[in-house]
Every structure is written in C-alpha cells, then in structure tokens.
CSV table of C-alpha atoms and ligand atoms in Angstrom, one decimal:
chain,number,residue,atom,x,y,z
A,16,MET,CA,14.5,-54.9,-24.2
A,17,ILE,CA,11.2,-52.5,-25.0
A,18,LYS,CA,9.5,-53.7,-28.1
A,19,MET,CA,8.8,-51.1,-30.5
A,20,LYS,CA,4.9,-51.4,-32.2
A,21,ASP,CA,4.4,-52.5,-35.3
A,22,SER,CA,1.6,-52.8,-37.6
A,23,ASN,CA,0.9,-56.2,-36.5
A,24,LEU,CA,-2.7,-57.2,-35.2
A,25,PHE,CA,-1.2,-60.3,-33.2
A,26,LYS,CA,2.2,-61.4,-33.1
A,27,ILE,CA,3.0,-65.0,-31.3
A,28,GLU,CA,6.6,-65.4,-30.5
A,29,LYS,CA,7.9,-68.6,-29.3
A,30,VAL,CA,4.3,-70.0,-27.3
A,31,LYS,CA,3.5,-72.9,-26.0
A,32,PHE,CA,0.5,-74.0,-24.4
A,33,LYS,CA,0.9,-77.7,-22.6
A,34,ASN,CA,2.0,-80.4,-25.3
A,35,ILE,CA,-1.0,-79.2,-27.6
A,36,LEU,CA,0.2,-75.9,-29.0
A,37,SER,CA,3.6,-74.5,-29.8
A,38,ILE,CA,4.0,-72.0,-32.2
A,39,ASP,CA,7.6,-70.0,-32.8
A,40,ASP,CA,6.3,-67.3,-34.9
A,41,LEU,CA,3.6,-66.1,-36.1
A,42,GLU,CA,1.7,-62.3,-36.8
A,43,ILE,CA,-1.6,-61.6,-38.1
A,44,LYS,CA,-2.2,-58.5,-39.6
A,45,GLU,CA,-4.7,-56.1,-39.4
A,46,ASN,CA,-7.9,-55.4,-41.2
A,47,LYS,CA,-7.9,-58.2,-42.7
A,48,ILE,CA,-10.0,-61.5,-42.8
A,49,THR,CA,-7.2,-64.5,-41.6
A,50,CYS,CA,-8.8,-68.0,-41.9
A,51,ILE,CA,-7.5,-70.3,-39.7
A,52,VAL,CA,-7.9,-74.0,-40.7
A,53,GLY,CA,-6.6,-77.5,-39.9
A,54,PRO,CA,-8.1,-81.1,-39.0
A,55,SER,CA,-9.9,-81.3,-35.7
A,56,GLY,CA,-8.3,-81.5,-32.8
A,57,SER,CA,-5.2,-79.9,-34.4
A,58,GLY,CA,-5.5,-77.0,-31.7
A,59,LYS,CA,-7.6,-74.1,-33.6
A,60,SER,CA,-9.4,-73.7,-30.8
A,61,THR,CA,-6.4,-72.9,-28.4
A,62,LEU,CA,-4.8,-70.4,-30.5
A,63,VAL,CA,-8.0,-68.0,-30.9
A,64,LYS,CA,-8.6,-68.9,-27.2
A,65,LEU,CA,-4.9,-67.6,-26.5
A,66,LEU,CA,-5.2,-64.4,-28.5
A,67,ASN,CA,-8.4,-62.8,-25.9
A,68,LYS,CA,-6.6,-64.4,-22.5
A,69,MET,CA,-9.0,-66.9,-22.5
A,70,ILE,CA,-6.3,-69.2,-21.8
A,71,SER,CA,-2.9,-68.1,-21.1
A,72,PRO,CA,0.5,-69.9,-22.8
A,73,ASP,CA,2.9,-71.6,-20.3
A,74,SER,CA,6.0,-70.5,-22.2
A,75,GLY,CA,6.3,-67.0,-25.1
A,76,LYS,CA,4.7,-63.9,-25.6
A,77,ILE,CA,1.6,-62.6,-27.3
A,78,TYR,CA,1.7,-59.2,-28.5
A,79,TYR,CA,-2.1,-57.4,-29.6
A,80,ARG,CA,-1.0,-54.3,-31.7
A,81,GLY,CA,2.5,-54.4,-29.9
A,82,GLN,CA,1.5,-54.5,-26.7
A,83,ASP,CA,2.4,-57.8,-24.2
A,84,LEU,CA,-1.1,-59.4,-23.5
A,85,ASP,CA,0.3,-59.9,-20.3
A,86,GLU,CA,0.0,-56.1,-19.6
A,87,ILE,CA,-3.5,-55.5,-20.9
A,88,ASN,CA,-6.6,-56.3,-18.7
A,89,SER,CA,-8.6,-58.7,-19.6
A,90,ILE,CA,-11.5,-57.3,-19.4
A,91,ASN,CA,-10.3,-54.1,-21.8
A,92,LEU,CA,-8.6,-56.9,-24.3
A,93,ARG,CA,-12.4,-58.2,-24.3
A,94,ARG,CA,-14.0,-55.1,-25.3
A,95,LYS,CA,-11.7,-54.5,-28.5
A,96,VAL,CA,-10.9,-58.4,-29.0
A,97,LEU,CA,-14.3,-60.2,-29.1
A,98,MET,CA,-14.9,-64.1,-29.8
A,99,ALA,CA,-17.1,-66.2,-30.0
A,100,ASN,CA,-16.9,-69.6,-29.0
A,101,GLN,CA,-17.5,-72.8,-31.1
A,102,SER,CA,-20.2,-73.6,-28.4
A,103,PRO,CA,-22.1,-70.2,-28.3
A,104,ALA,CA,-23.1,-68.8,-24.6
A,105,ILE,CA,-26.4,-68.4,-24.5
A,106,TYR,CA,-28.4,-67.3,-21.2
A,107,LYS,CA,-31.8,-68.4,-20.0
A,108,GLY,CA,-34.4,-65.6,-21.1
A,109,THR,CA,-35.3,-63.5,-24.1
A,110,VAL,CA,-33.4,-63.4,-27.8
A,111,LYS,CA,-33.2,-59.5,-26.5
A,112,ASP,CA,-31.4,-60.2,-23.2
A,113,ASN,CA,-29.1,-62.8,-25.1
A,114,LEU,CA,-28.7,-59.5,-27.7
A,115,LEU,CA,-27.6,-57.6,-25.5
A,116,ILE,CA,-25.8,-59.2,-22.8
A,117,GLY,CA,-22.6,-58.7,-24.3
A,118,LEU,CA,-23.0,-54.9,-24.2
A,119,LYS,CA,-23.9,-55.5,-20.5
A,120,PHE,CA,-20.7,-57.0,-19.4
A,121,SER,CA,-18.6,-55.0,-21.0
A,122,GLU,CA,-20.5,-51.7,-19.7
A,123,LYS,CA,-21.3,-50.2,-23.0
A,124,PRO,CA,-24.7,-48.6,-23.2
A,125,LEU,CA,-27.4,-50.8,-24.2
A,126,ALA,CA,-28.7,-50.5,-27.9
A,127,SER,CA,-32.4,-49.8,-28.5
A,128,ASP,CA,-35.3,-52.3,-30.2
A,129,GLU,CA,-35.4,-51.2,-33.6
A,130,THR,CA,-31.2,-51.9,-33.6
A,131,LEU,CA,-32.1,-55.1,-32.3
A,132,GLU,CA,-34.5,-55.5,-34.8
A,133,GLN,CA,-32.6,-54.6,-37.6
A,134,ILE,CA,-29.5,-57.2,-36.1
A,135,LEU,CA,-32.0,-59.9,-36.2
A,136,SER,CA,-32.9,-59.1,-39.8
A,137,ASP,CA,-29.0,-59.2,-40.8
A,138,ILE,CA,-28.3,-62.4,-39.4
A,139,LYS,CA,-31.8,-64.0,-40.9
A,140,ILE,CA,-33.4,-64.7,-37.8
A,141,LYS,CA,-37.6,-64.6,-38.0
A,142,LYS,CA,-38.1,-64.5,-34.0
A,143,SER,CA,-39.1,-61.5,-31.8
A,144,LEU,CA,-37.0,-59.8,-29.2
A,145,ASN,CA,-39.0,-61.3,-26.6
A,146,ASP,CA,-39.6,-64.8,-27.1
A,147,GLN,CA,-37.0,-67.0,-24.7
A,148,VAL,CA,-34.4,-68.6,-26.4
A,149,GLU,CA,-34.1,-71.8,-25.0
A,150,ASN,CA,-36.9,-72.8,-28.1
A,151,LEU,CA,-34.4,-71.7,-30.4
A,152,SER,CA,-32.4,-74.2,-32.8
A,153,GLY,CA,-28.7,-74.6,-32.5
A,154,GLY,CA,-28.3,-72.9,-35.6
A,155,GLU,CA,-30.1,-69.8,-34.2
A,156,LYS,CA,-28.1,-69.6,-31.5
A,157,GLN,CA,-25.2,-69.8,-33.0
A,158,ARG,CA,-26.1,-66.6,-35.0
A,159,ILE,CA,-27.7,-65.0,-31.7
A,160,SER,CA,-24.0,-65.2,-30.7
A,161,LEU,CA,-23.0,-63.9,-33.7
A,162,GLY,CA,-25.3,-60.8,-33.4
A,163,ARG,CA,-24.4,-60.3,-29.8
A,164,LEU,CA,-21.2,-59.4,-31.0
A,165,LEU,CA,-21.6,-57.5,-34.1
A,166,LEU,CA,-23.8,-54.7,-31.6
A,167,MET,CA,-20.2,-54.8,-29.3
A,168,ASP,CA,-18.4,-53.0,-32.4
A,169,GLY,CA,-15.1,-54.1,-31.0
A,170,GLU,CA,-11.8,-53.9,-33.2
A,171,VAL,CA,-11.2,-57.4,-34.0
A,172,LEU,CA,-14.4,-60.2,-34.2
A,173,ILE,CA,-13.1,-64.0,-33.4
A,174,LEU,CA,-15.3,-66.6,-34.6
A,175,ASP,CA,-14.7,-70.3,-33.8
A,176,GLU,CA,-16.5,-72.0,-36.2
A,177,PRO,CA,-19.6,-69.5,-36.7
A,178,SER,CA,-21.6,-71.0,-39.5
A,179,SER,CA,-21.0,-75.0,-38.1
A,180,ALA,CA,-24.5,-75.3,-37.6
A,181,LEU,CA,-25.8,-73.5,-40.6
A,182,ASP,CA,-27.2,-74.9,-44.1
A,183,GLN,CA,-25.4,-73.6,-46.5
A,184,ASP,CA,-27.7,-71.1,-47.9
A,185,THR,CA,-27.9,-69.3,-44.7
A,186,GLU,CA,-24.2,-69.5,-44.1
A,187,ALA,CA,-23.6,-67.7,-47.4
A,188,PHE,CA,-26.1,-65.2,-46.7
A,189,VAL,CA,-24.7,-64.5,-42.5
A,190,MET,CA,-21.1,-64.7,-43.8
A,191,ASP,CA,-21.5,-62.0,-46.3
A,192,TYR,CA,-23.1,-60.3,-44.0
A,193,ILE,CA,-20.1,-60.4,-41.1
A,194,LEU,CA,-17.3,-60.3,-44.4
A,195,SER,CA,-19.3,-57.2,-45.8
A,196,TYR,CA,-19.8,-55.5,-42.4
A,197,VAL,CA,-15.6,-56.4,-41.1
A,198,ARG,CA,-14.5,-54.4,-44.7
A,199,THR,CA,-16.8,-51.7,-44.3
A,200,LYS,CA,-15.9,-50.8,-40.8
A,201,ASN,CA,-12.3,-51.4,-41.0
A,202,LYS,CA,-12.4,-54.3,-38.6
A,203,SER,CA,-10.3,-57.7,-38.7
A,204,LEU,CA,-11.6,-61.0,-38.6
A,205,LEU,CA,-10.1,-64.1,-37.9
A,206,VAL,CA,-12.1,-67.5,-38.5
A,207,VAL,CA,-11.7,-70.6,-37.6
A,208,THR,CA,-13.6,-72.9,-40.3
A,209,HIS,CA,-14.1,-76.2,-42.4
A,210,SER,CA,-15.6,-74.1,-45.1
A,211,LYS,CA,-13.2,-74.4,-47.7
A,212,LYS,CA,-15.5,-72.0,-50.0
A,213,LEU,CA,-15.1,-69.6,-47.2
A,214,VAL,CA,-11.4,-69.6,-47.5
A,215,GLN,CA,-11.5,-69.6,-51.4
A,216,ASP,CA,-13.7,-66.8,-51.7
A,217,TYR,CA,-13.2,-64.6,-48.5
A,218,ALA,CA,-9.7,-65.3,-46.8
A,219,ASP,CA,-6.7,-62.4,-47.0
A,220,ALA,CA,-4.7,-65.0,-45.3
A,221,LEU,CA,-4.5,-68.3,-43.9
A,222,ILE,CA,-3.1,-70.0,-41.5
A,223,GLU,CA,-3.1,-74.0,-41.1
A,224,ILE,CA,-3.0,-75.7,-38.1
A,225,LYS,CA,-1.4,-79.3,-37.9
A,226,GLU,CA,-0.8,-80.8,-34.8
A,227,GLY,CA,-0.3,-77.9,-33.0
A,228,ARG,CA,2.4,-76.2,-35.5
A,229,ALA,CA,1.4,-73.1,-37.7
A,230,ILE,CA,1.8,-72.7,-41.3
A,231,TYR,CA,1.2,-69.0,-42.7
A,232,GLU,CA,0.2,-68.6,-46.2
B,24,LIG,N1,-7.4,-77.1,-21.3
B,24,LIG,C1,-6.8,-78.2,-22.0
B,24,LIG,N2,-6.4,-78.9,-21.4
B,24,LIG,C2,-5.8,-80.3,-22.0
B,24,LIG,N3,-5.9,-80.5,-23.3
B,24,LIG,C3,-6.6,-80.0,-24.1
B,24,LIG,C4,-7.2,-78.5,-23.6
B,24,LIG,N4,-7.8,-77.6,-24.2
B,24,LIG,C5,-7.9,-78.7,-25.5
B,24,LIG,N5,-7.4,-79.8,-25.3
B,24,LIG,C6,-6.4,-80.8,-26.5
B,24,LIG,O1,-6.4,-80.1,-27.3
B,24,LIG,C7,-6.3,-80.4,-28.9
B,24,LIG,C8,-7.0,-79.1,-29.3
B,24,LIG,O2,-7.9,-78.9,-29.3
B,24,LIG,P1,-8.9,-77.5,-30.1
B,24,LIG,O3,-10.0,-77.0,-29.3
B,24,LIG,O4,-7.8,-76.4,-30.0
B,24,LIG,O5,-8.6,-78.4,-31.3
B,24,LIG,P2,-9.4,-77.9,-32.8
B,24,LIG,O6,-8.2,-77.8,-33.6
B,24,LIG,O7,-10.2,-76.3,-32.3
B,24,LIG,O8,-10.6,-78.9,-33.2
B,24,LIG,P3,-12.0,-79.0,-33.3
B,24,LIG,O9,-12.0,-78.2,-35.1
B,24,LIG,O10,-12.2,-80.3,-33.2
B,24,LIG,O11,-12.9,-77.6,-32.7
B,24,LIG,C9,-7.6,-81.6,-28.3
B,24,LIG,O12,-6.9,-82.7,-28.0
B,24,LIG,C10,-8.4,-80.9,-27.0
B,24,LIG,O13,-8.9,-82.3,-26.2
B,25,LIG,MG1,-12.1,-75.9,-32.4
C-alpha cells in the first residue's frame, strides 16, 4: 500500500524495540516543541534514537514527513534531523574544531570565526575558539554539542536531556535561546527532559513514556 504524505513530522506505527519499547501509534507534529518525559530507564533515549536511525525497530514503521525511514538514507536523514545525545560527543581538539565537526561530517559549508564567536555567546560560553575542549566542564561540553547543532541549521532538533548538567540560571538562558531559535526559524524541537519548568513553560505537546509505552497529551 502506498502511504499518503501527511503533515506529521514523525508517525510511529506498531513499533517494537527489543523488550524495551512498544509503541502502537504516536504522532509528532511539525513546528512544535514536544517534550518527552518519564522515569529513568523507561525508554526515552531509545525512542529518540529510533527517530534519527541510530537504531532500527525490530518491527513496525516510522515515517518522517510521510516517508518511511527505511527508505531514507541515514546520512541524509541526519542532515535534517539533528540529535544531541544524552552524553555529548566531544572530540579531542579545540572549541572551534568541536563546533565545526557537525558541519564537516555533513559536508556543509564551514562557518566563519565571527559566527562561531556569536554561537559561543548564545550558549553562554566564555572560552576562546582555540581553547582545548578537554579542560571544559561537563556543562560546557554539553553546551558545545548544542552549539554544534545550532550551526547545522537542520529541520528538527532532538535534544536528549540537554540541560541535565546545567545550573538553573544557565539552563534558563540556554533553553530560552534554543526555544526562540526554534520558534523564529520554524524548526521542530523534541526534547527529553526531567525539567518540570521546561515542560510547564514551553511544551506544545507532551509524550510520557512509562515502561516502554507512550502516553500522548
Ligand atoms: N541496545 C540496548 N540493548 C539492551 N538494553 C538496552 C539497550 N538500550 C537501552 N537499553 C535498556 O532499555 C531501558 C531504557 O533505556 P533508555 O536509555 O531508553 O532509558 P531512558 O528513559 O532514556 O532513561 P534515562 O532517563 O535514565 O536516560 C534501560 O533499562 C536500558 O538499560
Ligand atoms: Mg535517556
């Protein structure tokens, strides 16, 4: 059967992954801020990894803008659906290397130092581009991985606990910036979070994962 295109960003149908996740039917809408919540170990990270093909379901179907993920090349998908993992990937080298690496991997044009300096200030990092990242704090590394995604100008941002290592003030500053970026540039944001404040203040939609099953509000 030919699938009709629809306005969903993602649609999940009868997906199972090991004995960890079992989702019958879930739709994620375009241009929204969707928060994913639930207890530790419930399957939140597993769900978002399925959405950018870091892992594949054992059965069932996932559609991105109406197109079966099986038929989308992983590299092409990850140019549009950008994900910051729960443990940020940091590479040996400078702050600049680490900001640019996403653009390099996806073969997009690199950004100027001026743009990179601006990103550092947007994510509240007071380091210079030539500083080595290995000396950065956990929260700074987390923000560098966010800066890397902001530079890549994708269609969808998936952030897995992006502010877990940040104090409340820094979290508020960085999340305010990301949320206004998403709204003004008409992107879609999926964010896995334990922050009740983030959910209360910003979520357009809420997905709760409990023991591998989804409850959608
Ligand atoms: N590839 C895998 N093989 C086997 N078990 C896995 C795999 N990936 C995750 N798990 C298990 O599945 C469960 C859900 O993991 P997941 O990382 O999705 O949880 P989570 O909701 O993101 O939790 P947290 O809030 O702690 O990050 C956990 O018990 C985890 O150990
Ligand atoms: Mg997780």
